[in-house]
Structure formats: structure tokens, C-alpha cells
CSV table of C-alpha atoms in Angstrom, one decimal:
chain,number,residue,atom,x,y,z
A,1,MET,CA,-91.2,-46.6,-115.9
A,2,ASP,CA,-92.4,-46.8,-119.8
A,3,GLU,CA,-94.5,-49.3,-119.5
A,4,THR,CA,-94.5,-49.1,-124.2
A,5,ALA,CA,-91.1,-49.4,-124.1
A,6,LEU,CA,-90.3,-52.0,-121.9
A,7,ILE,CA,-93.3,-54.1,-123.4
A,8,HIS,CA,-92.3,-53.4,-126.6
A,9,SER,CA,-88.9,-54.6,-125.5
A,10,ALA,CA,-89.7,-57.8,-124.3
A,11,GLN,CA,-91.6,-58.6,-126.9
A,12,ASN,CA,-88.7,-58.3,-129.0
A,13,GLY,CA,-87.2,-60.9,-126.8
A,14,ASP,CA,-85.7,-58.6,-124.0
A,15,LEU,CA,-85.8,-60.5,-121.0
A,16,ASP,CA,-85.0,-57.5,-118.6
A,17,SER,CA,-88.1,-55.5,-120.0
A,18,PHE,CA,-90.0,-58.3,-118.9
A,19,ASN,CA,-88.1,-58.8,-115.5
A,20,THR,CA,-88.6,-55.0,-115.1
A,21,LEU,CA,-92.5,-55.2,-116.3
A,22,ILE,CA,-92.5,-58.3,-113.5
A,23,LEU,CA,-91.2,-56.4,-110.8
A,24,HIS,CA,-92.9,-53.3,-111.2
A,25,TYR,CA,-96.3,-55.9,-111.3
A,26,GLN,CA,-95.6,-59.2,-108.8
A,27,ASP,CA,-97.0,-57.9,-105.5
A,28,SER,CA,-100.8,-56.5,-107.2
A,29,VAL,CA,-100.4,-60.5,-108.5
A,30,PHE,CA,-99.2,-61.9,-105.8
A,31,ASN,CA,-101.8,-60.4,-103.5
A,32,THR,CA,-104.6,-61.0,-106.1
A,33,ALA,CA,-103.9,-65.1,-106.2
A,34,LEU,CA,-103.4,-64.5,-102.2
A,35,ARG,CA,-107.6,-63.4,-102.3
A,36,ILE,CA,-109.1,-65.4,-104.8
A,37,MET,CA,-107.1,-68.4,-103.5
A,38,GLY,CA,-106.5,-68.1,-99.7
A,39,ASP,CA,-103.5,-69.5,-99.5
A,40,GLU,CA,-100.0,-68.1,-99.7
A,41,ASP,CA,-98.9,-72.0,-101.1
A,42,LEU,CA,-101.2,-72.1,-104.2
A,43,ALA,CA,-101.6,-68.1,-104.1
A,44,GLN,CA,-97.5,-68.2,-105.1
A,45,ASP,CA,-98.2,-71.2,-108.0
A,46,ALA,CA,-101.0,-69.5,-109.6
A,47,ALA,CA,-98.0,-66.1,-109.7
A,48,GLN,CA,-95.6,-68.6,-110.8
A,49,GLU,CA,-97.6,-70.0,-113.9
A,50,ALA,CA,-99.6,-66.5,-114.3
A,51,PHE,CA,-95.3,-65.2,-115.5
A,52,ILE,CA,-94.4,-67.9,-117.5
A,53,SER,CA,-97.9,-67.5,-119.4
A,54,ALA,CA,-97.1,-64.3,-119.5
A,55,PHE,CA,-93.6,-64.9,-120.9
A,56,ARG,CA,-94.8,-67.1,-123.9
A,57,SER,CA,-97.7,-65.2,-125.2
A,58,ILE,CA,-96.5,-61.6,-124.6
A,59,SER,CA,-96.2,-61.4,-128.7
A,60,THR,CA,-99.6,-61.9,-128.1
A,61,PHE,CA,-100.6,-58.3,-126.2
A,62,ARG,CA,-102.1,-56.3,-128.8
A,63,GLY,CA,-101.9,-52.8,-126.4
A,64,GLY,CA,-104.5,-51.2,-124.0
A,65,SER,CA,-104.2,-52.6,-120.1
A,66,PHE,CA,-101.5,-54.4,-119.7
A,67,LYS,CA,-102.6,-54.4,-116.3
A,68,ALA,CA,-105.1,-56.5,-117.4
A,69,TRP,CA,-103.5,-58.7,-119.9
A,70,LEU,CA,-101.5,-59.3,-116.3
A,71,MET,CA,-104.9,-59.7,-113.9
A,72,ARG,CA,-106.3,-62.6,-116.9
A,73,MET,CA,-103.1,-64.7,-116.3
A,74,VAL,CA,-103.4,-64.6,-112.7
A,75,THR,CA,-106.9,-65.5,-113.0
A,76,ASN,CA,-106.4,-68.0,-115.4
A,77,ALA,CA,-103.5,-69.6,-113.3
A,78,CYS,CA,-105.7,-69.8,-110.8
A,79,TYR,CA,-108.8,-70.8,-111.5
A,80,ASP,CA,-106.5,-74.2,-113.4
A,81,GLU,CA,-106.0,-74.3,-109.7
A,82,PHE,CA,-109.3,-75.3,-108.4
A,83,ARG,CA,-109.4,-77.4,-110.9
A,84,ARG,CA,-106.7,-79.3,-110.2
A,85,GLN,CA,-107.7,-79.4,-106.0
A,86,LYS,CA,-111.0,-80.3,-107.3
A,87,ARG,CA,-111.9,-78.5,-104.2
A,88,ARG,CA,-112.6,-75.3,-102.5
A,89,PRO,CA,-110.1,-73.1,-100.9
A,90,THR,CA,-110.1,-73.4,-96.5
A,91,THR,CA,-106.6,-73.4,-95.8
A,92,PRO,CA,-107.2,-70.8,-93.9
A,93,LEU,CA,-105.1,-67.0,-94.7
A,94,GLU,CA,-102.4,-67.2,-92.1
A,95,PRO,CA,-99.5,-69.3,-92.7
A,96,ASP,CA,-98.3,-71.9,-90.0
A,97,THR,CA,-95.0,-71.0,-88.0
A,98,ALA,CA,-92.5,-73.7,-88.1
A,99,ASP,CA,-94.3,-75.5,-85.0
A,100,GLY,CA,-98.2,-76.3,-86.9
A,101,GLU,CA,-99.2,-73.3,-85.4
A,102,GLU,CA,-101.3,-70.6,-87.3
A,103,MET,CA,-99.1,-67.2,-87.3
A,104,ASP,CA,-101.0,-64.2,-85.5
A,105,SER,CA,-99.7,-61.9,-87.4
A,106,PRO,CA,-98.6,-62.8,-91.4
A,107,LYS,CA,-95.2,-61.4,-92.7
A,108,TRP,CA,-96.9,-59.7,-95.7
A,109,LEU,CA,-99.5,-57.8,-93.5
A,110,ALA,CA,-96.5,-56.5,-90.9
A,111,ASP,CA,-96.1,-52.9,-90.0
A,112,PRO,CA,-93.4,-51.6,-87.8
A,113,ASN,CA,-95.5,-48.1,-86.6
A,114,MET,CA,-98.3,-50.1,-85.5
A,115,THR,CA,-98.6,-50.8,-82.0
A,116,PRO,CA,-99.3,-54.3,-80.8
A,117,ALA,CA,-103.2,-52.9,-80.4
A,118,GLU,CA,-103.4,-52.0,-84.1
A,119,ARG,CA,-101.5,-54.5,-85.3
A,120,SER,CA,-104.5,-57.3,-83.8
A,121,GLU,CA,-107.0,-55.5,-84.4
A,122,ALA,CA,-105.6,-55.6,-88.2
A,123,ASP,CA,-105.3,-59.0,-88.2
A,124,GLU,CA,-108.9,-59.5,-87.3
A,125,LEU,CA,-109.9,-57.5,-90.0
A,126,GLU,CA,-108.1,-59.2,-92.2
A,127,HIS,CA,-109.2,-62.8,-91.7
A,128,ALA,CA,-112.8,-61.5,-91.3
A,129,ILE,CA,-112.0,-59.7,-94.9
A,130,GLN,CA,-110.3,-63.3,-96.2
A,131,HIS,CA,-113.4,-65.3,-94.3
A,132,CYS,CA,-116.1,-63.6,-96.1
A,133,LEU,CA,-114.1,-63.7,-99.3
A,134,ASP,CA,-113.8,-66.6,-99.0
A,135,ALA,CA,-117.3,-67.5,-98.8
A,136,LEU,CA,-118.4,-66.1,-102.7
A,137,PRO,CA,-117.7,-68.1,-105.4
A,138,THR,CA,-114.9,-68.7,-107.3
A,139,ASP,CA,-116.6,-66.1,-110.1
A,140,PHE,CA,-118.0,-63.4,-107.2
A,141,ARG,CA,-114.5,-63.7,-105.7
A,142,THR,CA,-112.4,-62.4,-108.8
A,143,VAL,CA,-114.3,-59.7,-109.6
A,144,VAL,CA,-114.5,-57.8,-106.4
A,145,VAL,CA,-110.2,-58.7,-106.3
A,146,LEU,CA,-110.0,-56.7,-109.0
A,147,ALA,CA,-111.6,-54.1,-109.1
A,148,ASP,CA,-112.3,-53.5,-105.0
A,149,ILE,CA,-109.0,-54.8,-104.0
A,150,GLN,CA,-107.0,-54.2,-107.0
A,151,GLY,CA,-108.4,-51.1,-108.1
A,152,MET,CA,-109.2,-51.8,-111.9
A,153,ASP,CA,-112.2,-50.6,-113.6
A,154,TYR,CA,-115.0,-52.7,-114.7
A,155,SER,CA,-113.5,-52.4,-118.3
A,156,GLU,CA,-110.5,-53.6,-116.5
A,157,VAL,CA,-112.0,-55.8,-115.0
A,158,ALA,CA,-114.1,-57.8,-118.3
A,159,THR,CA,-110.8,-58.1,-120.3
A,160,ALA,CA,-108.8,-60.2,-116.7
A,161,SER,CA,-112.2,-61.7,-116.4
A,162,LYS,CA,-112.9,-62.8,-120.2
A,163,VAL,CA,-116.9,-61.9,-118.9
A,164,PRO,CA,-119.4,-59.9,-120.5
A,165,LEU,CA,-118.6,-55.6,-119.0
A,166,GLY,CA,-122.7,-56.2,-118.0
A,167,THR,CA,-121.6,-59.8,-116.4
A,168,ILE,CA,-119.0,-57.9,-114.5
A,169,LYS,CA,-121.5,-55.0,-113.5
A,170,SER,CA,-124.3,-58.0,-112.1
A,171,ARG,CA,-121.8,-60.0,-109.9
A,172,LEU,CA,-119.7,-57.6,-108.6
A,173,ALA,CA,-123.3,-56.0,-107.7
A,174,ARG,CA,-123.9,-59.2,-106.2
A,175,ALA,CA,-120.2,-60.0,-104.4
A,176,ARG,CA,-120.7,-56.7,-102.3
A,177,LEU,CA,-124.1,-57.1,-101.7
A,178,ARG,CA,-122.8,-60.7,-99.8
A,179,LEU,CA,-119.3,-59.9,-99.0
A,180,ARG,CA,-121.8,-56.7,-96.6
A,181,GLU,CA,-124.1,-59.3,-95.4
A,182,CYS,CA,-121.1,-61.4,-94.4
A,183,LEU,CA,-119.4,-58.4,-92.9
A,184,ARG,CA,-122.1,-57.2,-91.2
A,185,GLY,CA,-120.9,-59.9,-88.1
A,186,PHE,CA,-117.4,-58.3,-88.0
A,187,GLU,CA,-118.9,-54.8,-87.6
A,188,GLU,CA,-116.6,-53.7,-84.8
A,189,LEU,CA,-113.7,-54.5,-86.3
A,190,LEU,CA,-114.6,-52.4,-89.4
A,191,PRO,CA,-113.8,-48.5,-89.4
A,192,SER,CA,-116.1,-46.4,-91.6
A,193,SER,CA,-113.0,-46.9,-94.7
A,194,PHE,CA,-113.5,-50.6,-94.8
A,195,ARG,CA,-116.8,-50.8,-94.9
A,196,LEU,CA,-118.7,-51.1,-98.4
A,197,GLN,CA,-120.6,-48.7,-100.7
A,198,GLU,CA,-124.0,-48.3,-100.1
A,199,GLU,CA,-125.1,-49.7,-103.9
A,200,GLY,CA,-126.8,-45.9,-104.3
A,201,ASN,CA,-122.9,-44.9,-104.1
A,202,LEU,CA,-121.4,-47.5,-106.3
């Protein structure tokens, strides 16, 4: 994908080019919104608002990381939704089935190669991580999602969050510490590949 050419075409009104960009980033945008909001329906709404804002504002993009620019749209949409809700999200990550029961295996986590036992462990781990993310202040949760889940570097997170680089580093260090403390309560679920790095390795 020639992202620069697609952006240029989209800025000149080519809807197909814009849609190609969105298709490339739609999973990252939705997953970011889901982690920040903790609710699938709210995340879908926030992602849709982010794409609408991106379409309306793409002419203002002046280079740099397009992903960071797009993530700023989704974080803004999430914050706007929080202001509308005027409460912290309390809905569990797992969506309800038609009969009102929580789904054991959310469809976006399903892996057909998993055994039932592995899927159960993955579901428990996912619930533990989201529980600890939900316990963080929104600003802390946002930087963790962008840096540790979306893999963005500090400068991209700063761009996406519209916060100075030094503040990003401070929030991320404090957020990781809180997450580590929270996840200690679920240590039996955490394989080594999921354990957060020690501060000295950050």
C-alpha cells in the first residue's frame, strides 16, 4: 500500500483512496476504541465517529504518522463519548448473547486453531487485562492502549493524545506500574509473553 499516494488522492477528493486507507486501519481503530471504552457498541460508535472526522479533516493532514493522526481522531471520539455518558464504563468486555447471557468467547477473539482449554485460558486472560485497563484513569488507559497494544512509539502517542512527550512517558510509566500491580492478582493466567516489562527495561 502506497500510503502517501493514497493520502494525497484522498485529500483531492478520491473516496476510493480514503476507503482503502480506512480498510487498512479499521481493525486498529476499533480495537483501540474497544480497549479505551470497554464496550463493543460504544467502541463501534467511536470508531465510526473517528472515520467521519478523518474524512472531514483529511485535508488538514500535513505529514508525519498518519496512524497517529487517525488515532487522535479515535481518542477524541472516545473522550467525547465519555463526556456524553458522564460515567466510567462498567459494561464487561464480553457482549451479551440474544438471551442476555455473556458470551464466553467473543467473536473478535475467536481462533479456530485453539483447543477448548486454550480458548478458555485466552478468554480469562482477556477479561483480566480488560478489567485492569478499566481500572485505570482514562488518560492512563489511553496511553497504554496506544503504546503497548497498538505498538505506537512515544512521539506517535504524543501526537495521538495531543499531550507533550514528557507527559506521555510519565503517564505510561505510572500506568504500567498500576497494571502490573493489578495483574498480580491474575498471575496464574499470565504466560511470560504477556507479562509487562520491568521498569528498567522500558
